[in-house]
Amino acid sequence: MLTALDVEYEAVRAHLVDPRPQLHPSGTLFEVGRLDGTPWRVALAELGDGNQGAAVLTERAIAMFHPRAVAFVGVAGALKGDIELGDVVVATHVYAYHGGKDEDGEFHSRPRVWPVRQELDQLARYARRSGSWTGLLPERSPGASCPAVHLKPVAAGEVVLNSADSPLRRQLRRNYQDAAAIEMEGAGVAQAAHLNAALPALIVRGISDRADGEKYDADAEGWQSRAARNAAAFAFSVLRELPPGGGPALPGPGTPTGPAPERFPEGPSAPAPAQPSAPFPHPDAGTPADDTGPAAHRQLLRWARRFSDDLDLVDSPRPDRGTGSPPQLSGGLYVRRAVQDRAVEALYDGDPKAVLVTGDAGNGKSSLLWASPGI
């Protein structure tokens, strides 16, 4: 989840459980928290305004976390008269409207366009139809209307538009007549996602002004914070419906329902999850081939992350929190034993390394690996 402004950041952060800072080696500060009631962990950053910076830092976030999807959540100005302040606009596609050619006193647009992935488009339409997303909104004052949700194109450039009649406004009317909102980061985020194997990208904007010369009045009336909260609520309602791994997985025999998807590494230098080229060898199988070592290391990392993520799925605090019951795997499949404390702390210490668990029979080694493939 990416934002440009502090008010947008706070609106998104309010939905996260136990957010913790994680610093990229180049200096970008993320907070990573859980989305309660789901298997998802969410990394959040405030990027500042502008498409160029948004593209660079989105690329940085994708490389660091290898996410299932990326979303930009924030505010925008309305370009249509039937869109009210506080409404939510979900981009069906994003126009980078500043591209063009100026020739013989006339500007000829050459836009770039990025459409939203079908799965996110369909989930957004489902969330709009069901109306369940309004349950994530803060309490509204009596008589206040529910914000409407519009799935429409969005125009993204490098200019704050605050005029009902200006050269830019006329250009938008002439060349981007179907655009419902104008903003400054969506094109950068969409391009970065597209260049990373067409990673699903969701652009959700709350309408905080009409881009008509009265922006500062609307800001003074608190519309930025209200619009940001509405956008965050809708974005998280879509995320809650997003299936792990690009599609719903049917549980098989012995597979717990609702397994955690493979997600973020615990540190910035951890390698991306990868399927080993051969099954992890048994300890008695002899000396492994030279190319088995890296594959085994990746497999151990996958096991560690999956176990750590399953612990995150429950509401019990981590052992070092000092309150509540100890964490257990979902469904009660894990039996707590003394060896768990050391193993769990090793998995949580944020240092990307393989963890080897040994012990006598009955110490819980199989429990650590209960959901691992190939076991």
Tab-separated table of C-alpha atoms in Angstrom:
chain	number	residue	atom	x	y	z
A	1	MET	CA	0.000	0.000	0.000
A	2	LEU	CA	1.543	3.284	-1.123
A	3	THR	CA	0.492	6.853	-0.379
A	4	ALA	CA	1.696	10.349	-1.217
A	5	LEU	CA	0.496	12.433	1.751
A	6	ASP	CA	0.562	12.019	5.497
A	7	VAL	CA	-3.240	12.161	5.691
A	8	GLU	CA	-3.426	9.249	3.233
A	9	TYR	CA	-0.777	7.294	5.142
A	10	GLU	CA	-2.637	7.617	8.434
A	11	ALA	CA	-5.902	6.509	6.810
A	12	VAL	CA	-4.263	3.312	5.562
A	13	ARG	CA	-2.260	2.659	8.732
A	14	ALA	CA	-5.441	2.694	10.822
A	15	HIS	CA	-6.419	-0.635	9.199
A	16	LEU	CA	-3.175	-2.449	10.124
A	17	VAL	CA	-2.489	-4.544	13.197
A	18	ASP	CA	0.902	-4.249	14.902
A	19	PRO	CA	2.686	-2.203	12.188
A	20	ARG	CA	6.463	-2.308	12.574
A	21	PRO	CA	9.092	-0.237	10.756
A	22	GLN	CA	11.320	-1.834	8.147
A	23	LEU	CA	14.040	0.237	6.500
A	24	HIS	CA	15.143	-0.292	2.911
A	25	PRO	CA	18.956	-0.134	2.468
A	26	SER	CA	18.509	2.998	0.319
A	27	GLY	CA	16.582	4.770	3.070
A	28	THR	CA	12.880	4.265	2.296
A	29	LEU	CA	10.983	3.523	5.501
A	30	PHE	CA	8.140	1.015	5.347
A	31	GLU	CA	5.808	-0.160	8.056
A	32	VAL	CA	4.688	-3.771	7.821
A	33	GLY	CA	1.555	-4.893	9.635
A	34	ARG	CA	-1.148	-7.543	9.488
A	35	LEU	CA	-4.626	-7.170	8.042
A	36	ASP	CA	-6.759	-8.678	10.781
A	37	GLY	CA	-8.908	-11.635	9.777
A	38	THR	CA	-6.888	-12.371	6.629
A	39	PRO	CA	-3.578	-14.081	5.802
A	40	TRP	CA	-2.176	-10.834	4.427
A	41	ARG	CA	0.678	-8.746	5.640
A	42	VAL	CA	0.758	-5.225	4.252
A	43	ALA	CA	3.797	-3.007	3.680
A	44	LEU	CA	3.014	0.717	3.794
A	45	ALA	CA	5.079	3.719	2.668
A	46	GLU	CA	4.587	7.445	2.084
A	47	LEU	CA	6.224	8.401	-1.216
A	48	GLY	CA	5.545	12.099	-1.682
A	49	ASP	CA	3.821	13.499	-4.753
A	50	GLY	CA	4.709	13.010	-8.414
A	51	ASN	CA	4.691	10.099	-10.864
A	52	GLN	CA	8.455	9.871	-11.205
A	53	GLY	CA	9.093	9.366	-7.510
A	54	ALA	CA	6.121	7.033	-7.275
A	55	ALA	CA	7.535	4.840	-10.055
A	56	VAL	CA	10.997	4.625	-8.481
A	57	LEU	CA	9.753	3.844	-4.983
A	58	THR	CA	7.109	1.406	-6.223
A	59	GLU	CA	9.867	-0.486	-8.019
A	60	ARG	CA	11.870	-0.434	-4.775
A	61	ALA	CA	8.924	-1.796	-2.790
A	62	ILE	CA	8.271	-4.566	-5.324
A	63	ALA	CA	11.919	-5.648	-5.310
A	64	MET	CA	12.029	-5.660	-1.511
A	65	PHE	CA	8.763	-7.426	-0.692
A	66	HIS	CA	7.795	-9.441	-3.823
A	67	PRO	CA	4.122	-8.645	-3.152
A	68	ARG	CA	0.977	-10.315	-4.443
A	69	ALA	CA	-0.321	-6.897	-5.546
A	70	VAL	CA	0.431	-3.206	-5.162
A	71	ALA	CA	-2.081	-0.464	-4.417
A	72	PHE	CA	-1.916	3.307	-4.343
A	73	VAL	CA	-4.447	4.875	-1.968
A	74	GLY	CA	-5.024	8.603	-1.781
A	75	VAL	CA	-7.090	11.633	-2.734
A	76	ALA	CA	-7.837	13.242	-6.100
A	77	GLY	CA	-9.764	16.034	-7.756
A	78	ALA	CA	-13.026	15.267	-9.550
A	79	LEU	CA	-13.355	15.962	-13.272
A	80	LYS	CA	-17.048	15.045	-13.525
A	81	GLY	CA	-20.027	16.941	-12.170
A	82	ASP	CA	-21.820	13.801	-10.978
A	83	ILE	CA	-18.999	12.805	-8.625
A	84	GLU	CA	-19.426	14.164	-5.097
A	85	LEU	CA	-16.838	15.090	-2.509
A	86	GLY	CA	-16.012	11.999	-0.492
A	87	ASP	CA	-16.848	9.587	-3.313
A	88	VAL	CA	-14.344	6.887	-4.254
A	89	VAL	CA	-12.918	6.488	-7.766
A	90	VAL	CA	-11.242	3.186	-8.660
A	91	ALA	CA	-9.142	3.489	-11.812
A	92	THR	CA	-10.205	1.145	-14.602
A	93	HIS	CA	-7.169	2.502	-16.409
A	94	VAL	CA	-4.673	5.296	-15.812
A	95	TYR	CA	-3.768	7.969	-18.370
A	96	ALA	CA	-0.303	9.534	-18.267
A	97	TYR	CA	-1.675	12.660	-19.919
A	98	HIS	CA	1.480	14.790	-20.246
A	99	GLY	CA	2.867	12.882	-23.213
A	100	GLY	CA	2.447	14.654	-26.561
A	101	LYS	CA	3.888	16.690	-29.393
A	102	ASP	CA	3.662	20.476	-29.747
A	103	GLU	CA	3.629	21.398	-33.441
A	104	ASP	CA	2.462	24.475	-35.371
A	105	GLY	CA	0.925	26.015	-32.266
A	106	GLU	CA	-1.132	22.931	-31.459
A	107	PHE	CA	-0.585	20.243	-28.836
A	108	HIS	CA	-1.159	16.685	-30.006
A	109	SER	CA	-1.629	14.222	-27.129
A	110	ARG	CA	0.369	11.022	-27.027
A	111	PRO	CA	-0.845	9.410	-23.819
A	112	ARG	CA	0.320	6.215	-22.236
A	113	VAL	CA	-2.392	4.054	-20.704
A	114	TRP	CA	-2.307	1.203	-18.184
A	115	PRO	CA	-5.497	-0.798	-17.609
A	116	VAL	CA	-6.256	-2.467	-14.285
A	117	ARG	CA	-5.883	-6.257	-14.152
A	118	GLN	CA	-9.145	-8.138	-14.620
A	119	GLU	CA	-9.070	-9.823	-11.214
A	120	LEU	CA	-8.773	-6.503	-9.364
A	121	ASP	CA	-11.410	-4.900	-11.571
A	122	GLN	CA	-13.837	-7.724	-10.793
A	123	LEU	CA	-13.092	-7.694	-7.057
A	124	ALA	CA	-13.647	-3.928	-6.977
A	125	ARG	CA	-16.988	-4.301	-8.738
A	126	TYR	CA	-17.972	-7.039	-6.305
A	127	ALA	CA	-17.060	-4.854	-3.315
A	128	ARG	CA	-19.100	-2.000	-4.778
A	129	ARG	CA	-22.155	-4.207	-5.377
A	130	SER	CA	-22.073	-5.870	-1.986
A	131	GLY	CA	-21.682	-2.604	-0.109
A	132	SER	CA	-19.864	-4.464	2.657
A	133	TRP	CA	-16.921	-2.082	2.366
A	134	THR	CA	-18.905	0.603	4.187
A	135	GLY	CA	-18.511	-1.476	7.332
A	136	LEU	CA	-14.841	-0.436	7.334
A	137	LEU	CA	-15.720	3.268	7.346
A	138	PRO	CA	-15.555	5.377	10.497
A	139	GLU	CA	-18.929	6.184	12.012
A	140	ARG	CA	-20.789	8.739	9.939
A	141	SER	CA	-22.847	11.552	11.364
A	142	PRO	CA	-26.621	10.944	11.382
A	143	GLY	CA	-28.164	11.691	8.003
A	144	ALA	CA	-24.851	11.609	6.158
A	145	SER	CA	-25.024	9.851	2.791
A	146	CYS	CA	-22.871	6.845	1.982
A	147	PRO	CA	-20.029	7.613	-0.458
A	148	ALA	CA	-20.546	6.331	-3.991
A	149	VAL	CA	-17.925	4.213	-5.770
A	150	HIS	CA	-17.086	4.918	-9.431
A	151	LEU	CA	-15.006	2.613	-11.613
A	152	LYS	CA	-13.701	5.112	-14.158
A	153	PRO	CA	-10.474	6.178	-15.868
A	154	VAL	CA	-8.095	8.434	-13.940
A	155	ALA	CA	-5.697	11.029	-15.373
A	156	ALA	CA	-2.255	11.283	-13.734
A	157	GLY	CA	0.215	14.083	-14.447
A	158	GLU	CA	2.637	16.430	-12.738
A	159	VAL	CA	0.370	19.425	-12.116
A	160	VAL	CA	-2.056	20.258	-9.313
A	161	LEU	CA	-5.179	21.325	-11.220
A	162	ASN	CA	-7.266	23.944	-9.436
A	163	SER	CA	-9.125	25.721	-12.223
A	164	ALA	CA	-12.480	25.207	-13.922
A	165	ASP	CA	-11.180	26.789	-17.150
A	166	SER	CA	-7.490	26.634	-17.993
A	167	PRO	CA	-5.385	25.242	-20.869
A	168	LEU	CA	-4.872	22.017	-18.928
A	169	ARG	CA	-8.559	21.698	-18.122
A	170	ARG	CA	-9.442	22.201	-21.769
A	171	GLN	CA	-6.819	19.642	-22.814
A	172	LEU	CA	-8.339	17.095	-20.443
A	173	ARG	CA	-11.853	17.770	-21.739
A	174	ARG	CA	-10.684	17.434	-25.338
A	175	ASN	CA	-8.467	14.358	-25.075
A	176	TYR	CA	-9.474	12.553	-21.860
A	177	GLN	CA	-13.161	13.223	-21.729
A	178	ASP	CA	-13.908	9.957	-19.898
A	179	ALA	CA	-11.440	10.609	-17.045
A	180	ALA	CA	-13.295	10.972	-13.742
A	181	ALA	CA	-10.460	12.206	-11.530
A	182	ILE	CA	-7.040	13.820	-11.734
A	183	GLU	CA	-4.041	13.003	-9.558
A	184	MET	CA	-0.226	12.853	-9.614
A	185	GLU	CA	1.058	9.334	-8.799
A	186	GLY	CA	-1.097	6.664	-10.436
A	187	ALA	CA	0.801	6.546	-13.730
A	188	GLY	CA	4.126	5.976	-11.990
A	189	VAL	CA	2.738	3.172	-9.843
A	190	ALA	CA	0.965	1.562	-12.801
A	191	GLN	CA	4.086	1.653	-14.973
A	192	ALA	CA	6.305	0.146	-12.273
A	193	ALA	CA	3.800	-2.655	-11.702
A	194	HIS	CA	3.498	-3.271	-15.465
A	195	LEU	CA	7.261	-3.573	-15.822
A	196	ASN	CA	7.318	-6.195	-13.046
A	197	ALA	CA	5.587	-8.992	-14.949
A	198	ALA	CA	2.296	-7.056	-15.015
A	199	LEU	CA	1.927	-7.211	-11.236
A	200	PRO	CA	-1.694	-6.412	-10.252
A	201	ALA	CA	-1.977	-2.708	-9.366
A	202	LEU	CA	-4.979	-0.993	-7.829
A	203	ILE	CA	-5.392	2.800	-7.840
A	204	VAL	CA	-8.049	3.969	-5.368
A	205	ARG	CA	-8.794	7.685	-4.922
A	206	GLY	CA	-11.114	9.506	-2.585
A	207	ILE	CA	-12.467	12.766	-4.023
A	208	SER	CA	-11.302	15.669	-1.866
A	209	ASP	CA	-12.025	18.577	-4.269
A	210	ARG	CA	-13.396	19.335	-7.733
A	211	ALA	CA	-10.193	20.808	-9.228
A	212	ASP	CA	-12.241	23.928	-9.982
A	213	GLY	CA	-10.579	26.749	-8.055
A	214	GLU	CA	-12.104	25.863	-4.679
A	215	LYS	CA	-9.600	23.229	-3.609
A	216	TYR	CA	-8.309	25.176	-0.607
A	217	ASP	CA	-11.813	25.723	0.711
A	218	ALA	CA	-12.527	22.007	0.455
A	219	ASP	CA	-9.237	21.201	2.205
A	220	ALA	CA	-10.130	23.610	5.012
A	221	GLU	CA	-13.448	21.799	5.486
A	222	GLY	CA	-11.645	18.515	6.115
A	223	TRP	CA	-12.433	16.755	2.855
A	224	GLN	CA	-8.887	15.452	2.405
A	225	SER	CA	-9.021	13.323	5.546
A	226	ARG	CA	-12.570	12.102	4.846
A	227	ALA	CA	-11.744	11.223	1.249
A	228	ALA	CA	-8.547	9.420	2.306
A	229	ARG	CA	-10.444	7.334	4.881
A	230	ASN	CA	-13.068	6.379	2.295
A	231	ALA	CA	-10.411	5.354	-0.230
A	232	ALA	CA	-8.536	3.290	2.369
A	233	ALA	CA	-11.717	1.493	3.455
A	234	PHE	CA	-12.570	0.513	-0.105
A	235	ALA	CA	-9.015	-0.546	-0.971
A	236	PHE	CA	-8.872	-2.859	2.037
A	237	SER	CA	-12.268	-4.327	1.201
A	238	VAL	CA	-10.810	-5.368	-2.172
A	239	LEU	CA	-7.636	-6.714	-0.563
A	240	ARG	CA	-9.710	-8.848	1.811
A	241	GLU	CA	-11.219	-10.624	-1.214
A	242	LEU	CA	-7.905	-11.120	-3.050
A	243	PRO	CA	-7.033	-14.836	-3.208
A	244	PRO	CA	-3.469	-15.976	-2.487
A	245	GLY	CA	-1.216	-16.879	-5.367
A	246	GLY	CA	-3.301	-15.468	-8.199
A	247	GLY	CA	-6.349	-17.680	-7.730
A	248	PRO	CA	-8.342	-19.679	-5.195
A	249	ALA	CA	-6.637	-22.870	-4.082
A	250	LEU	CA	-8.757	-25.954	-3.460
A	251	PRO	CA	-7.636	-27.693	-0.241
A	252	GLY	CA	-6.500	-31.277	-0.657
A	253	PRO	CA	-6.242	-34.150	1.816
A	254	GLY	CA	-4.376	-33.118	4.929
A	255	THR	CA	-4.211	-29.508	3.798
A	256	PRO	CA	-5.621	-26.976	6.292
A	257	THR	CA	-8.220	-24.594	4.895
A	258	GLY	CA	-6.993	-21.040	4.587
A	259	PRO	CA	-3.209	-21.572	4.293
A	260	ALA	CA	-1.058	-18.486	4.334
A	261	PRO	CA	0.295	-17.390	0.943
A	262	GLU	CA	3.999	-16.912	0.466
A	263	ARG	CA	4.633	-13.244	0.999
A	264	PHE	CA	7.218	-10.806	2.215
A	265	PRO	CA	10.760	-11.735	3.160
A	266	GLU	CA	11.650	-10.867	6.735
A	267	GLY	CA	14.535	-8.660	5.665
A	268	PRO	CA	15.562	-6.479	2.731
A	269	SER	CA	18.275	-8.792	1.435
A	270	ALA	CA	16.320	-12.050	1.542
A	271	PRO	CA	16.016	-13.819	-1.824
A	272	ALA	CA	12.655	-14.194	-3.518
A	273	PRO	CA	10.844	-17.458	-2.778
A	274	ALA	CA	11.698	-20.064	-5.388
A	275	GLN	CA	10.787	-23.676	-5.986
A	276	PRO	CA	13.855	-25.879	-5.568
A	277	SER	CA	14.987	-27.825	-8.593
A	278	ALA	CA	14.949	-31.087	-6.611
A	279	PRO	CA	13.339	-32.244	-3.344
A	280	PHE	CA	15.266	-31.460	-0.171
A	281	PRO	CA	17.427	-34.554	0.446
A	282	HIS	CA	17.152	-36.748	3.513
A	283	PRO	CA	20.118	-36.320	5.924
A	284	ASP	CA	21.145	-39.935	5.290
A	285	ALA	CA	21.141	-39.573	1.511
A	286	GLY	CA	24.824	-38.735	1.330
A	287	THR	CA	26.606	-35.616	0.117
A	288	PRO	CA	24.319	-33.468	-2.036
A	289	ALA	CA	25.286	-32.300	-5.484
A	290	ASP	CA	26.998	-28.924	-5.766
A	291	ASP	CA	23.834	-27.197	-7.005
A	292	THR	CA	21.640	-28.602	-4.198
A	293	GLY	CA	22.914	-26.207	-1.533
A	294	PRO	CA	21.231	-23.028	-2.832
A	295	ALA	CA	18.010	-24.936	-3.510
A	296	ALA	CA	18.023	-26.347	0.013
A	297	HIS	CA	18.636	-22.882	1.415
A	298	ARG	CA	15.665	-21.508	-0.509
A	299	GLN	CA	13.493	-24.389	0.662
A	300	LEU	CA	14.424	-23.775	4.287
A	301	LEU	CA	13.548	-20.096	3.853
A	302	ARG	CA	10.149	-21.046	2.429
A	303	TRP	CA	9.432	-23.356	5.382
A	304	ALA	CA	10.466	-20.694	7.863
A	305	ARG	CA	8.285	-18.029	6.241
A	306	ARG	CA	5.240	-20.263	6.019
A	307	PHE	CA	5.513	-21.252	9.673
A	308	SER	CA	6.042	-17.638	10.710
A	309	ASP	CA	3.051	-16.513	8.634
A	310	ASP	CA	0.815	-19.192	10.164
A	311	LEU	CA	1.712	-17.919	13.615
A	312	ASP	CA	0.711	-14.443	12.426
A	313	LEU	CA	-2.741	-15.702	11.432
A	314	VAL	CA	-3.957	-15.957	15.023
A	315	ASP	CA	-4.774	-13.143	17.427
A	316	SER	CA	-2.471	-14.344	20.197
A	317	PRO	CA	0.578	-12.091	20.705
A	318	ARG	CA	4.121	-13.174	20.076
A	319	PRO	CA	5.919	-14.822	22.994
A	320	ASP	CA	7.927	-11.672	23.760
A	321	ARG	CA	4.787	-9.539	24.191
A	322	GLY	CA	4.247	-10.904	27.682
A	323	THR	CA	0.446	-11.026	27.565
A	324	GLY	CA	-2.206	-13.442	26.431
A	325	SER	CA	-1.917	-17.068	25.410
A	326	PRO	CA	1.032	-18.383	23.373
A	327	PRO	CA	0.674	-18.459	19.573
A	328	GLN	CA	-0.494	-21.682	17.951
A	329	LEU	CA	-0.918	-22.775	14.394
A	330	SER	CA	-4.422	-22.361	12.937
A	331	GLY	CA	-6.782	-25.238	13.676
A	332	GLY	CA	-4.881	-26.293	16.806
A	333	LEU	CA	-2.556	-28.513	14.763
A	334	TYR	CA	0.543	-27.371	16.607
A	335	VAL	CA	1.345	-28.732	20.077
A	336	ARG	CA	3.415	-26.278	22.077
A	337	ARG	CA	6.722	-27.667	23.388
A	338	ALA	CA	9.763	-26.094	24.991
A	339	VAL	CA	11.770	-26.050	21.749
A	340	GLN	CA	9.214	-23.692	20.168
A	341	ASP	CA	10.406	-20.520	21.938
A	342	ARG	CA	13.879	-20.655	20.419
A	343	ALA	CA	12.602	-21.620	16.977
A	344	VAL	CA	9.968	-18.882	16.885
A	345	GLU	CA	12.375	-16.189	18.033
A	346	ALA	CA	14.835	-17.251	15.322
A	347	LEU	CA	12.083	-16.971	12.716
A	348	TYR	CA	11.071	-13.523	13.937
A	349	ASP	CA	14.492	-11.936	14.309
A	350	GLY	CA	14.360	-10.419	10.788
A	351	ASP	CA	17.714	-11.958	9.765
A	352	PRO	CA	17.255	-13.757	6.410
A	353	LYS	CA	18.992	-17.075	6.993
A	354	ALA	CA	18.219	-20.763	6.980
A	355	VAL	CA	17.038	-22.189	10.316
A	356	LEU	CA	17.905	-25.810	11.135
A	357	VAL	CA	15.710	-27.381	13.840
A	358	THR	CA	16.976	-30.570	15.521
A	359	GLY	CA	15.784	-32.555	18.503
A	360	ASP	CA	14.652	-35.879	19.872
A	361	ALA	CA	11.495	-37.592	18.712
A	362	GLY	CA	8.393	-35.737	19.888
A	363	ASN	CA	10.078	-32.338	20.167
A	364	GLY	CA	7.933	-30.810	17.389
A	365	LYS	CA	10.118	-30.908	14.287
A	366	SER	CA	7.288	-32.272	12.136
A	367	SER	CA	4.954	-29.614	13.467
A	368	LEU	CA	7.243	-26.919	12.132
A	369	LEU	CA	7.079	-28.424	8.669
A	370	TRP	CA	3.477	-29.661	8.609
A	371	ALA	CA	2.472	-27.539	5.618
A	372	SER	CA	5.694	-27.751	3.611
A	373	PRO	CA	5.528	-29.094	0.045
A	374	GLY	CA	7.318	-32.335	-0.697
A	375	ILE	CA	7.295	-33.549	2.941
